[in-house]
Coordinates of C-alpha atoms in Angstrom, one line a residue:
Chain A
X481 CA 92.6 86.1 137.7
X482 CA 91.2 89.9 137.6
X483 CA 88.3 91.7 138.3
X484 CA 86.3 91.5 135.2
X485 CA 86.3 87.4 135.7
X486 CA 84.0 88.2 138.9
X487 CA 81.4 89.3 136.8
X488 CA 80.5 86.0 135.6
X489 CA 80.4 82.9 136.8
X490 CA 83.0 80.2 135.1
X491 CA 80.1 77.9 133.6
X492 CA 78.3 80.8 132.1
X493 CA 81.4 82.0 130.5
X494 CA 81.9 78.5 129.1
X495 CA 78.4 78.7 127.3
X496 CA 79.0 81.7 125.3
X497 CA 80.2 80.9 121.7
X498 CA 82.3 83.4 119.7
X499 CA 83.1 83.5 115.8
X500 CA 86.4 83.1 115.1
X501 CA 87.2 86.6 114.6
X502 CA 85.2 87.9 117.3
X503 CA 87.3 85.8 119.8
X504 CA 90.7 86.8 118.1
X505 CA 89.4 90.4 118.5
X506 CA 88.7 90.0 122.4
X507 CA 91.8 88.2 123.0
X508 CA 93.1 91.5 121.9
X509 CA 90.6 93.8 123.9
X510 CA 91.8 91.8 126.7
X511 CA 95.4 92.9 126.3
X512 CA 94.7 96.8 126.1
X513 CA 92.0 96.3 129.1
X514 CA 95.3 95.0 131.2
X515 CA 97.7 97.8 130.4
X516 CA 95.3 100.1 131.2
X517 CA 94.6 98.8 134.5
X518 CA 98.3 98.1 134.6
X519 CA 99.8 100.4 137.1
X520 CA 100.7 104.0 135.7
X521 CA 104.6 103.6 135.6
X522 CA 106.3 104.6 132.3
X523 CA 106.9 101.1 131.1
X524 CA 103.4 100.0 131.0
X525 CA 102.3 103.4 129.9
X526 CA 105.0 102.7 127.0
X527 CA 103.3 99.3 126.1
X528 CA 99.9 100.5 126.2
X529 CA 100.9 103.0 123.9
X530 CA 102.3 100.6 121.4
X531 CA 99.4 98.1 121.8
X532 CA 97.2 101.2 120.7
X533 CA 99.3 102.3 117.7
X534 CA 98.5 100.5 114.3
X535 CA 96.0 101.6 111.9
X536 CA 97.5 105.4 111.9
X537 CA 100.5 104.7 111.6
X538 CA 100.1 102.1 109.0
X539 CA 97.8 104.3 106.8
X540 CA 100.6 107.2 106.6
X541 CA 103.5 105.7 106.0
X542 CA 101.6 103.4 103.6
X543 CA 100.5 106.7 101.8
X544 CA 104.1 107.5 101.3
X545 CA 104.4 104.6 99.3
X546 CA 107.0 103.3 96.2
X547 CA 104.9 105.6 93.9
X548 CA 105.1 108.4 96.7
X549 CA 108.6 108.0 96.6
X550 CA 109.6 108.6 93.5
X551 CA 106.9 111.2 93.3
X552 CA 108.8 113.2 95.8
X553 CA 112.1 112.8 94.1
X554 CA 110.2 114.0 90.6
X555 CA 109.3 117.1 93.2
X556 CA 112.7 117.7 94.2
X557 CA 114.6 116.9 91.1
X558 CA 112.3 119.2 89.0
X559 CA 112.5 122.2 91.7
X560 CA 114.9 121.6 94.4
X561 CA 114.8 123.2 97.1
X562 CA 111.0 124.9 96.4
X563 CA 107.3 125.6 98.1
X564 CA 107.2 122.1 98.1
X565 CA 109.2 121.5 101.0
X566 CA 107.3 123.8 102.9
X567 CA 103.6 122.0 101.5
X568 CA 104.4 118.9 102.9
X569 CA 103.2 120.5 105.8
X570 CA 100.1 121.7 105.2
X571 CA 99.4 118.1 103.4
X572 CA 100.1 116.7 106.6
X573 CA 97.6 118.8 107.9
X574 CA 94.7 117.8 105.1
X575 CA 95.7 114.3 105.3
X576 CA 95.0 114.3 109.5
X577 CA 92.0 116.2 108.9
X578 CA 90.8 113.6 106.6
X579 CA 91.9 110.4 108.2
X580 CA 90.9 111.5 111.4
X581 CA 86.8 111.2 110.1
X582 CA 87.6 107.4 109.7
X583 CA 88.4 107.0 112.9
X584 CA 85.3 107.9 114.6
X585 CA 83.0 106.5 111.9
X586 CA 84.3 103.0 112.9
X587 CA 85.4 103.2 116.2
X588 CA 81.6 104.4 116.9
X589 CA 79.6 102.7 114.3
X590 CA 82.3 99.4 114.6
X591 CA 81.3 99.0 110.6
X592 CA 83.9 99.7 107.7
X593 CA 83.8 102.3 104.7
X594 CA 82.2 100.2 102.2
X595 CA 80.0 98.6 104.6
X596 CA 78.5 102.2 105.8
X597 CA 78.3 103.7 102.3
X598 CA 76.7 99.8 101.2
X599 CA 74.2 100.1 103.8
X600 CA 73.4 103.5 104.2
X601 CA 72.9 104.5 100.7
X602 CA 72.2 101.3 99.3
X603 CA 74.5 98.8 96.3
X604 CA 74.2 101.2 93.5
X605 CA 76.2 103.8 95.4
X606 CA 78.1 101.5 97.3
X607 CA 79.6 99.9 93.8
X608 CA 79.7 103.4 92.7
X609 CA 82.3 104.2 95.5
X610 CA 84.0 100.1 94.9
X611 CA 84.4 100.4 91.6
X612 CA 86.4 103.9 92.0
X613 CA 88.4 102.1 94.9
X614 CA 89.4 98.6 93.6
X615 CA 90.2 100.5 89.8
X616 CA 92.9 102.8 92.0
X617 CA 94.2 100.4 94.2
X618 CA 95.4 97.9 91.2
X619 CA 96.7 101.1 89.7
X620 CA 98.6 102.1 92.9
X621 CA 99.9 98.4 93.1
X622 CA 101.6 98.4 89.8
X623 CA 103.4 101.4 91.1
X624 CA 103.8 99.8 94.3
X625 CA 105.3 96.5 92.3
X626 CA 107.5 98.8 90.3
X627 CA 109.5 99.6 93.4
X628 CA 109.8 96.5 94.5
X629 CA 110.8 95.3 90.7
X630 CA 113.2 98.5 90.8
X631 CA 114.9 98.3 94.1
X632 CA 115.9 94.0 93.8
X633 CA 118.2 95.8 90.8
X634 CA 120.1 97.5 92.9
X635 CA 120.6 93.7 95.0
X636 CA 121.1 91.8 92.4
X637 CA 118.1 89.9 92.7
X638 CA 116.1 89.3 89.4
X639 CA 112.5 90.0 89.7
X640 CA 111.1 87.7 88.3
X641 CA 112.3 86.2 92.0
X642 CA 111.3 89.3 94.3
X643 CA 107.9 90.2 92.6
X644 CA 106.8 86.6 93.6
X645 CA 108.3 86.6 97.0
X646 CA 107.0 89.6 97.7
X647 CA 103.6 88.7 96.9
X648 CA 103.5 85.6 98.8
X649 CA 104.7 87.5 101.9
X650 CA 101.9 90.2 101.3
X651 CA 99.3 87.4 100.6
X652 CA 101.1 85.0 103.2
X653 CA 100.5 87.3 105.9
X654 CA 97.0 88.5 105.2
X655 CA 96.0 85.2 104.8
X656 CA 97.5 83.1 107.6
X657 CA 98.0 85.7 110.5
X658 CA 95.4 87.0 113.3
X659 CA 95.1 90.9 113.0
X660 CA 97.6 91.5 115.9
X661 CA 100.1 89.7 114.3
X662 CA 99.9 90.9 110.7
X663 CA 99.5 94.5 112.2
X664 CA 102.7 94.1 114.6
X665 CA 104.8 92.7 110.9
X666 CA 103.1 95.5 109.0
X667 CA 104.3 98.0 111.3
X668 CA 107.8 96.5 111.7
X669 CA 108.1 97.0 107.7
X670 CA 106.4 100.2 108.1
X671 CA 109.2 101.5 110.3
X672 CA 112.1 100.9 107.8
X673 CA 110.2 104.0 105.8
X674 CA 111.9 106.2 108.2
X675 CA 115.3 105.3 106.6
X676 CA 115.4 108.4 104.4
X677 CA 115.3 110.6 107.4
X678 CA 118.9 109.6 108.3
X679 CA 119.9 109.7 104.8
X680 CA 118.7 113.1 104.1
X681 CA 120.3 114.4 107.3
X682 CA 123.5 112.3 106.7
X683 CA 123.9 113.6 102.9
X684 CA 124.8 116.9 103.8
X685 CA 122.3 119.2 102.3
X686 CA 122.4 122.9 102.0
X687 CA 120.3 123.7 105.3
X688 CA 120.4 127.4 104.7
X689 CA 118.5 126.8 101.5
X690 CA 115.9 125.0 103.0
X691 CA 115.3 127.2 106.1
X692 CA 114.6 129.6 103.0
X693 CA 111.7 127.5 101.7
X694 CA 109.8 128.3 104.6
X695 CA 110.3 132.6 103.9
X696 CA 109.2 132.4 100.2
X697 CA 112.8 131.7 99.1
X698 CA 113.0 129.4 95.8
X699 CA 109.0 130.0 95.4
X700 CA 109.4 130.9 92.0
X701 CA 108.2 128.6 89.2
X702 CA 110.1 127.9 85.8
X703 CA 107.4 127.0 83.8
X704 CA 104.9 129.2 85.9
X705 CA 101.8 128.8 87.9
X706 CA 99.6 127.3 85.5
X707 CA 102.5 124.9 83.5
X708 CA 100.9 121.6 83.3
X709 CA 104.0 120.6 84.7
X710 CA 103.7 122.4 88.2
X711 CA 99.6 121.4 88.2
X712 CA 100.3 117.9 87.8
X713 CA 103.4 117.7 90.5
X714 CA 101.0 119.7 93.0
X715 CA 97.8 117.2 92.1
X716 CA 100.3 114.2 92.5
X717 CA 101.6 115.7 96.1
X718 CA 98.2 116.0 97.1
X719 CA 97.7 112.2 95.7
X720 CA 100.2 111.1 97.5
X721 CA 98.8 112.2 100.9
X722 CA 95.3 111.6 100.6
X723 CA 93.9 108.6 98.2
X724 CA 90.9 106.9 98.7
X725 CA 92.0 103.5 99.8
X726 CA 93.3 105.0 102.5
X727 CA 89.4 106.1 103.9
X728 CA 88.6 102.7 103.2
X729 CA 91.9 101.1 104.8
X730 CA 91.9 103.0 108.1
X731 CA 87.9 102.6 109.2
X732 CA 87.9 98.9 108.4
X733 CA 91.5 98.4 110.3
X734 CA 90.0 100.7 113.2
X735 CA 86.9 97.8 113.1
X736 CA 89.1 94.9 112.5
X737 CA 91.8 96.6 115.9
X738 CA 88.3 96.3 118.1
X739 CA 88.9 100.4 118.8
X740 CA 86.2 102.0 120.7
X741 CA 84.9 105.6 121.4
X742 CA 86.5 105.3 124.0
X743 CA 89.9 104.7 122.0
X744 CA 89.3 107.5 119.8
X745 CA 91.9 109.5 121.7
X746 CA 94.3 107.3 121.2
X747 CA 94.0 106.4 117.5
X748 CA 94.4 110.0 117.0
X749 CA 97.6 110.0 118.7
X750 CA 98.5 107.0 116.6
X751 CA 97.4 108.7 113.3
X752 CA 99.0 112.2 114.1
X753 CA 102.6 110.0 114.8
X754 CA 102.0 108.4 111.3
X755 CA 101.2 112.3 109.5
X756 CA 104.8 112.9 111.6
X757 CA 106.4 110.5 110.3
X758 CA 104.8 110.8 106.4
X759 CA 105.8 114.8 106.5
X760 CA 109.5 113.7 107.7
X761 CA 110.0 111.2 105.3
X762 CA 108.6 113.4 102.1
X763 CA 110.6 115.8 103.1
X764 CA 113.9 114.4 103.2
X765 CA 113.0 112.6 99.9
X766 CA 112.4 115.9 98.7
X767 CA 115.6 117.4 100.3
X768 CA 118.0 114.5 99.3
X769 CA 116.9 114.9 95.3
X770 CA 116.3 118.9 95.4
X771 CA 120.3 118.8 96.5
X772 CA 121.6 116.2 94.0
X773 CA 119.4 115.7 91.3
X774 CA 118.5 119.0 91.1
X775 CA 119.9 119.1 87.3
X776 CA 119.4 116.0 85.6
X777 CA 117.2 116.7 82.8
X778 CA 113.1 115.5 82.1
X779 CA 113.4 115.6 86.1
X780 CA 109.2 115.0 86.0
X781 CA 109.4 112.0 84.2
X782 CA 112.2 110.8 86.1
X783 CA 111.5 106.9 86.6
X784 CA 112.8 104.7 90.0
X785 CA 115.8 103.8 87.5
X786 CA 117.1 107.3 87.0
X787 CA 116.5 108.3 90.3
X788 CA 118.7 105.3 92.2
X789 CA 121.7 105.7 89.9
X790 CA 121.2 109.6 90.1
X791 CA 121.6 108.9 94.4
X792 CA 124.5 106.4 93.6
X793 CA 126.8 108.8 91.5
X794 CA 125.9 111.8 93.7
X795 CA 126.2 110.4 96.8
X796 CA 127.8 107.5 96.5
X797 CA 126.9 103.2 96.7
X798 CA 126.0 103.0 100.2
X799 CA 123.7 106.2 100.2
X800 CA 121.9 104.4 97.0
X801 CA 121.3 101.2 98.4
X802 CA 119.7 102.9 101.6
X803 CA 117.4 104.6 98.9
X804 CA 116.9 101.1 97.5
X805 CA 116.0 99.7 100.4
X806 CA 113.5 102.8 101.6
X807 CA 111.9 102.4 97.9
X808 CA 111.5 98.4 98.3
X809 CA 110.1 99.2 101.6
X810 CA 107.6 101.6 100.7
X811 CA 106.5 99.1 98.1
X812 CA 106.0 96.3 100.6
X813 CA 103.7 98.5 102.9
X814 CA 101.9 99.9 100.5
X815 CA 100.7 96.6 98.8
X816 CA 100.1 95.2 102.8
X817 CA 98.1 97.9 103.4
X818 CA 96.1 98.7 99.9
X819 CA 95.6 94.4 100.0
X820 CA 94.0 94.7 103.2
X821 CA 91.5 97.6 102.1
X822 CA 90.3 95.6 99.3
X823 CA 89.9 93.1 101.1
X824 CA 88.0 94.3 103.6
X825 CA 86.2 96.8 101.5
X826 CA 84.7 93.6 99.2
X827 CA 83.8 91.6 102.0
X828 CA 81.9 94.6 103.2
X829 CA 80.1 94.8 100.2
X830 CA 79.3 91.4 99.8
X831 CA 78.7 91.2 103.6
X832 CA 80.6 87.9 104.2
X833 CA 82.8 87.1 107.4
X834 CA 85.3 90.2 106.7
X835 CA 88.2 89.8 109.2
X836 CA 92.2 89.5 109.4
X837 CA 91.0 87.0 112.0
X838 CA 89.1 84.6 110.1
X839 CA 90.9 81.6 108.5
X840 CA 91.1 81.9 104.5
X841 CA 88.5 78.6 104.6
X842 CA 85.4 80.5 106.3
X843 CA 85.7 83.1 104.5
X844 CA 87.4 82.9 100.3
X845 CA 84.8 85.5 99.4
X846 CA 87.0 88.3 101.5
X847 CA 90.2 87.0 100.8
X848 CA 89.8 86.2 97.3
X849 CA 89.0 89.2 95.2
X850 CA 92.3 90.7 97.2
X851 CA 94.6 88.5 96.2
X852 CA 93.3 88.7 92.6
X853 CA 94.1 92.6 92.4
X854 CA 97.8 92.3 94.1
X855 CA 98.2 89.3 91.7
X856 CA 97.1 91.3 88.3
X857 CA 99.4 94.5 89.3
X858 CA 102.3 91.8 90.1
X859 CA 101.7 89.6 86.5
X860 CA 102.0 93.2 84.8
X861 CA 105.1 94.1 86.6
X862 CA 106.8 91.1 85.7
X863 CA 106.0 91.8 82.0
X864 CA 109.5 92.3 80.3
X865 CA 109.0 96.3 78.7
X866 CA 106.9 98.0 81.1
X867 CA 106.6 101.7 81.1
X868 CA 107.6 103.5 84.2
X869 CA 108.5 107.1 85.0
X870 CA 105.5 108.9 84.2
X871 CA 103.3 106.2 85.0
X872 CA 103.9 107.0 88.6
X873 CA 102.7 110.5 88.3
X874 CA 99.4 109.3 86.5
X875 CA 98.4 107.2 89.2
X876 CA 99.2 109.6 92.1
X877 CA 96.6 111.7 90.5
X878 CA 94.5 109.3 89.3
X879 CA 93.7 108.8 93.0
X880 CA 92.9 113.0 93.4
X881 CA 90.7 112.5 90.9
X882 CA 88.7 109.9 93.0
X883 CA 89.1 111.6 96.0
X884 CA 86.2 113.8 95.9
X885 CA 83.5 111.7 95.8
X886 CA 85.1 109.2 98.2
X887 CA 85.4 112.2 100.6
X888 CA 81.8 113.4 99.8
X889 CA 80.5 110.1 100.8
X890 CA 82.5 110.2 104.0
X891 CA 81.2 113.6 104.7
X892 CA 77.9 112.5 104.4
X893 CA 78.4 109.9 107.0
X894 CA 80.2 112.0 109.8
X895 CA 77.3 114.5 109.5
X896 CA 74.5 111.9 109.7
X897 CA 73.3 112.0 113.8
X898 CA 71.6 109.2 113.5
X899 CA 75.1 107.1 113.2
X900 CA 77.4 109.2 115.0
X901 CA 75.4 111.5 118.2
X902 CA 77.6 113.6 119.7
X903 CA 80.9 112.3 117.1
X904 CA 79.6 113.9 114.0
X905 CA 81.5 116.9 112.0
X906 CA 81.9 120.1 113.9
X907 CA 80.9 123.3 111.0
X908 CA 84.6 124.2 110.6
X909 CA 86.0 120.5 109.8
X910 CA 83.1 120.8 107.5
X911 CA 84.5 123.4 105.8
X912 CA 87.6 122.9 105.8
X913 CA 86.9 119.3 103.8
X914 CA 84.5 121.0 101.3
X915 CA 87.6 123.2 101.0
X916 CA 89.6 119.8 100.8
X917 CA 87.7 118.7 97.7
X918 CA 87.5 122.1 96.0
X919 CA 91.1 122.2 96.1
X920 CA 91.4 118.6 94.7
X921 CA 89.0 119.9 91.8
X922 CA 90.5 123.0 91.1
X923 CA 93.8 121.3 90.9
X924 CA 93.1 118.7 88.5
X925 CA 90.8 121.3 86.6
X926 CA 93.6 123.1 85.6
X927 CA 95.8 120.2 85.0
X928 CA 93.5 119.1 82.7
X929 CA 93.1 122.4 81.1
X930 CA 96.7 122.6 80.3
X931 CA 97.2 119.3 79.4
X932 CA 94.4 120.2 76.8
X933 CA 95.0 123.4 76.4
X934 CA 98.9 124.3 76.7
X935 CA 98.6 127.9 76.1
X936 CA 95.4 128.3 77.6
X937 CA 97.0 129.1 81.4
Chain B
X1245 CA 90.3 79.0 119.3
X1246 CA 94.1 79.1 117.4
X1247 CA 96.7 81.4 119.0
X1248 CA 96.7 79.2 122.3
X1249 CA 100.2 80.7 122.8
X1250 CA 99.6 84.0 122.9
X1251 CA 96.4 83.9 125.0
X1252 CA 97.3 81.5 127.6
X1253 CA 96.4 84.3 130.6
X1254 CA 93.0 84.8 129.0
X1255 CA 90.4 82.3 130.5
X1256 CA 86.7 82.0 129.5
X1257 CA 85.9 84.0 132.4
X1258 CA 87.8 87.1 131.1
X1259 CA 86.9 87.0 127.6
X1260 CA 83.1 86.7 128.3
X1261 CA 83.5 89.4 130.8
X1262 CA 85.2 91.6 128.7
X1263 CA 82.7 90.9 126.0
X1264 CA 80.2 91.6 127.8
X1265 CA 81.7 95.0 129.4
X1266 CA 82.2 96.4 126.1
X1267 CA 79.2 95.3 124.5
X1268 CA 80.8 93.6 121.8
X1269 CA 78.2 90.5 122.4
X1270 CA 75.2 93.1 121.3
X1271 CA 75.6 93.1 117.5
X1272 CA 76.1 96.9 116.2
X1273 CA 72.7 99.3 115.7
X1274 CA 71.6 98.4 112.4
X1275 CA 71.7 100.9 109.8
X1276 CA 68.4 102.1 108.2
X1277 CA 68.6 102.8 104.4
X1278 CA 68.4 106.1 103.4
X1279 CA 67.9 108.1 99.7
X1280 CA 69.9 110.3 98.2
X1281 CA 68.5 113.6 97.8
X1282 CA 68.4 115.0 94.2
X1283 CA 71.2 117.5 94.8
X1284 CA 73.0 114.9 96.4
X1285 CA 72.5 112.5 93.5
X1286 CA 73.3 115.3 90.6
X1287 CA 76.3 115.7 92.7
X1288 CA 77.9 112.1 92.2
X1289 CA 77.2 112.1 88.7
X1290 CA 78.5 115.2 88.3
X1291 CA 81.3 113.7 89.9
X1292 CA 81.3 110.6 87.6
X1293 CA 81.4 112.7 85.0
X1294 CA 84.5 114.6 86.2
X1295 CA 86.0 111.2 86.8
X1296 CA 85.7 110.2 83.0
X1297 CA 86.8 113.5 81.7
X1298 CA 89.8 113.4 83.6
X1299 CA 90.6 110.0 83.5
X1300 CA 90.7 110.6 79.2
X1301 CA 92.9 113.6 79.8
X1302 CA 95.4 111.6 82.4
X1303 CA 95.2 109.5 79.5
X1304 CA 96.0 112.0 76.8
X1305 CA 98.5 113.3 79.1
X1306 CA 100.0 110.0 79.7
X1307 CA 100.3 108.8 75.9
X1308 CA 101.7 112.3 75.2
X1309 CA 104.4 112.0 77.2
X1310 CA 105.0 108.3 76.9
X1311 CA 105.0 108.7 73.5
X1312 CA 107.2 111.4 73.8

């Protein structure tokens, strides 16, 4: 039927065996191959686009997850309209800079995170860098769990019904769908993230004030520079953006896609549209509670409660169950997306059959361990008295605090020749990640110094 | 092979050849162990060790203000 099929003969193609998720993956290869030797017209160019799209965009707008949320609403609530708006930018920047390492260590090496540390640098590291990632990503989950738990209030639905459901869907999807399909649902659920965009623009905020932002206007700090306040609100921004399951998630999803060198192009594309789209959406979160929650008091401890009903009596039902909605969201994607890592990260390390492709009955060993963490971060959310609010901060910088040697690790990798020729770190995006994870340090230094210290700073 | 209807245009023919284009039937270079290097080394743990110390003050942060 095409070109390529003159390259063998019918009976030889019929001899060669595939695994399962080797065939899955060319079925898939097959379909990008067509569009691209589709006629150039805008509609196919359009649909190769979108068939290219997927683990970018799924890593950023998973990073501005249920915890994210209400981390950005702390932000705003405890500011307004501050430096922070203006940050989100730079973040943006870091987080590309970072993410975009993960895609040429797997698109050229075709092995995932864990795998390359595993291998390279042999178990005892390679637990060294699972142990950080699995401890974070049940962390992150509960946060993740705690949206979910927070936003069925604002339906009406108990969740002791939602928390379930929403792990089976997570699980249910993981488990029983190719990689296409669970990556064409994720990104469907990813898109509702955008919903605070809208809101934001549609609540009327003071856009004089934010231009200002951008000129040093509202830069001032209450409790100062070094309040342990500020440091742990700038150390949970960064958190938010950049977290180690999300090194982990994007290289393994770049594998499990079947992207090539050749795709590289293309998945940066895809990942600079997900930073886009993560920057937007922090920044209307920001905007929305820097206008209207501005005074509530213990703004940084603010939990998903406070927040929803501080939306709904300053801007009304509708405007809060949008919110709702945007924070159930982001806790969907989140636990799709930090599920997968673990997933594939473990069956990395154990080096079984690591796919989306492969059915749960070939391969427990990668699904398993998975579906044990989501389940232990969903058991404790559907605990009766769980403490929220602060809890969300914790975790954000709880993943800072494993960033460093995550990122060392990747460093490492993307300057080793022997795996990456021509792909490996120029000197400045060496620099500018050593800068990355001095930053990370000196920011959770001085957290912790003022958390220790208070009059220290 | 499962998702017969999503892949009914691809025959044998064009997932072999496709395979074999891309190289996806050569299994990836394998990767040779390397060691650490001592500074690389005293670099994780000191990392480790700036894990645990901040992990007991996220703690002591976390308790303070839980506890109020």
């Amino acid at each position: 039927m095409s070109a390529e099929t003159d390259i063998l003969a019918p009976a030889e193609a019929d001899r060669i065996t595939y695994t399962e998720e080797l065939e899955a993956r060319l079925h898939d290869r097959l379909r990008i191959q067509r569009l691209r030797s589709a006629p150039r017209g805008l509609a196919n160019r359009l649909a190769l686009g979108l068939a290219l799209i997927g683990p970018g965009l799924l890593v950023m707008l998973g990073d501005n997850d249920a915890g994210g949320v209400i981390t950005y609403a702390q932000t705003g609530a405890t500011y307004g309209f501050s430096l922070f708006i203006p940050l989100m930018i730079p973040l943006g920047f870091i987080a590309y800079l970072v993410q975009e390492m993960t895609i040429r260590l797997g698109a050229v090496t075709r092995r995932g995170h864990a795998e390359m540390i595993w291998k390279r640098y042999g178990a005892f590291w390679g637990a060294f860098s699972l142990i950080d990632l699995v401890v974070a990503n049940i962390l992150t989950l509960m946060t993740e769990f705690i949206g979910i738990r927070v936003a069925s209030a604002i339906f009406h639905i108990p969740y002791l019904v939602t928390i379930p459901l929403a792990f089976a869907f997570i699980v249910g999807i993981l488990v029983f769908l190719k990689y296409y399909t669970w990556e064409r649902i994720s990104l469907f659920v990813a898109a509702f993230n955008l919903v605070f965009v809208p809101l934001a623009l549609f609540s009327h905020p003071d856009w004089g004030a934010i231009g200002r932002t951008f000129t040093g206007s509202g830069w001032a700090l209450p409790g100062g520079l070094f309040s342990a306040g500020f440091l742990i609100l700038v150390s949970a921004n960064i958190g938010t953006t950049i977290a180690p399951w999300q090194l982990f998630f994007q290289q393994s999803c770049v594998v499990d896609k079947g992207l090539l060198p050749r795709d590289i192009a293309a998945s940066r594309r895809d990942l600079m549209l997900g930073v886009i789209g993560m920057v937007a959406v922090a920044i209307s979160i920001i905007v929305i509670s820097g206008q209207y929650l501005h005074d509530l008091p213990n703004a940084a401890s603010l939990g998903d409660h406070s927040v929803l009903a501080g939306i709904g009596s300053r801007l009304g039902h509708g405007a809060m169950v949008i919110f709702a909605l945007g924070l159930l969201e982001a806790g969907m994607i989140a636990s799709i997306v930090i599920t997968a890592s673990t997933a594939w990260a473990i069956g990395e390390a154990l080096d079984v059959p690591r796919s989306v492709n492969i059915s749960p009955r070939r391969s427990l060993y990668f699904y398993a361990p998975a579906i044990l963490g989501t389940a232990i971060a969903a058991g404790v959310l559907m605990l009766p008295h769980v403490p929220v609010g602060f809890l969300n901060l914790t975790v954000q910088v709880i993943a800072t605090v494993f960033m460093p040697a995550a990122m060392l690790f990747l460093l490492m990798l993307l300057n080793d020749r022997e795996l990456l020729g021509e792909h490996v770190n120029s000197p400045i995006r060496n620099v500018l990640s050593v800068g990355v994870m001095v930053m990370l340090i000196v920011c959770n230094g001085l957290y912790g110094i003022a958390t220790v210290f208070p009059h220290a700073l | 092979m499962n998702n017969h209807d999503r892949f009914v245009t691809d025959t044998a023919a064009d997932i072999a050849a496709i395979a074999r284009t891309e190289g996806w039937l050569v299994p990836p270079a394998p990767i040779g162990r390397i060691a650490l290097r001592p500074w690389q080394q005293a670099v994780f743990w000191g990392l480790r060790i700036y894990i645990g110390i901040m992990l007991v003050i996220m703690g002591l942060g976390f308790f303070h203000v839980a506890g109020g």
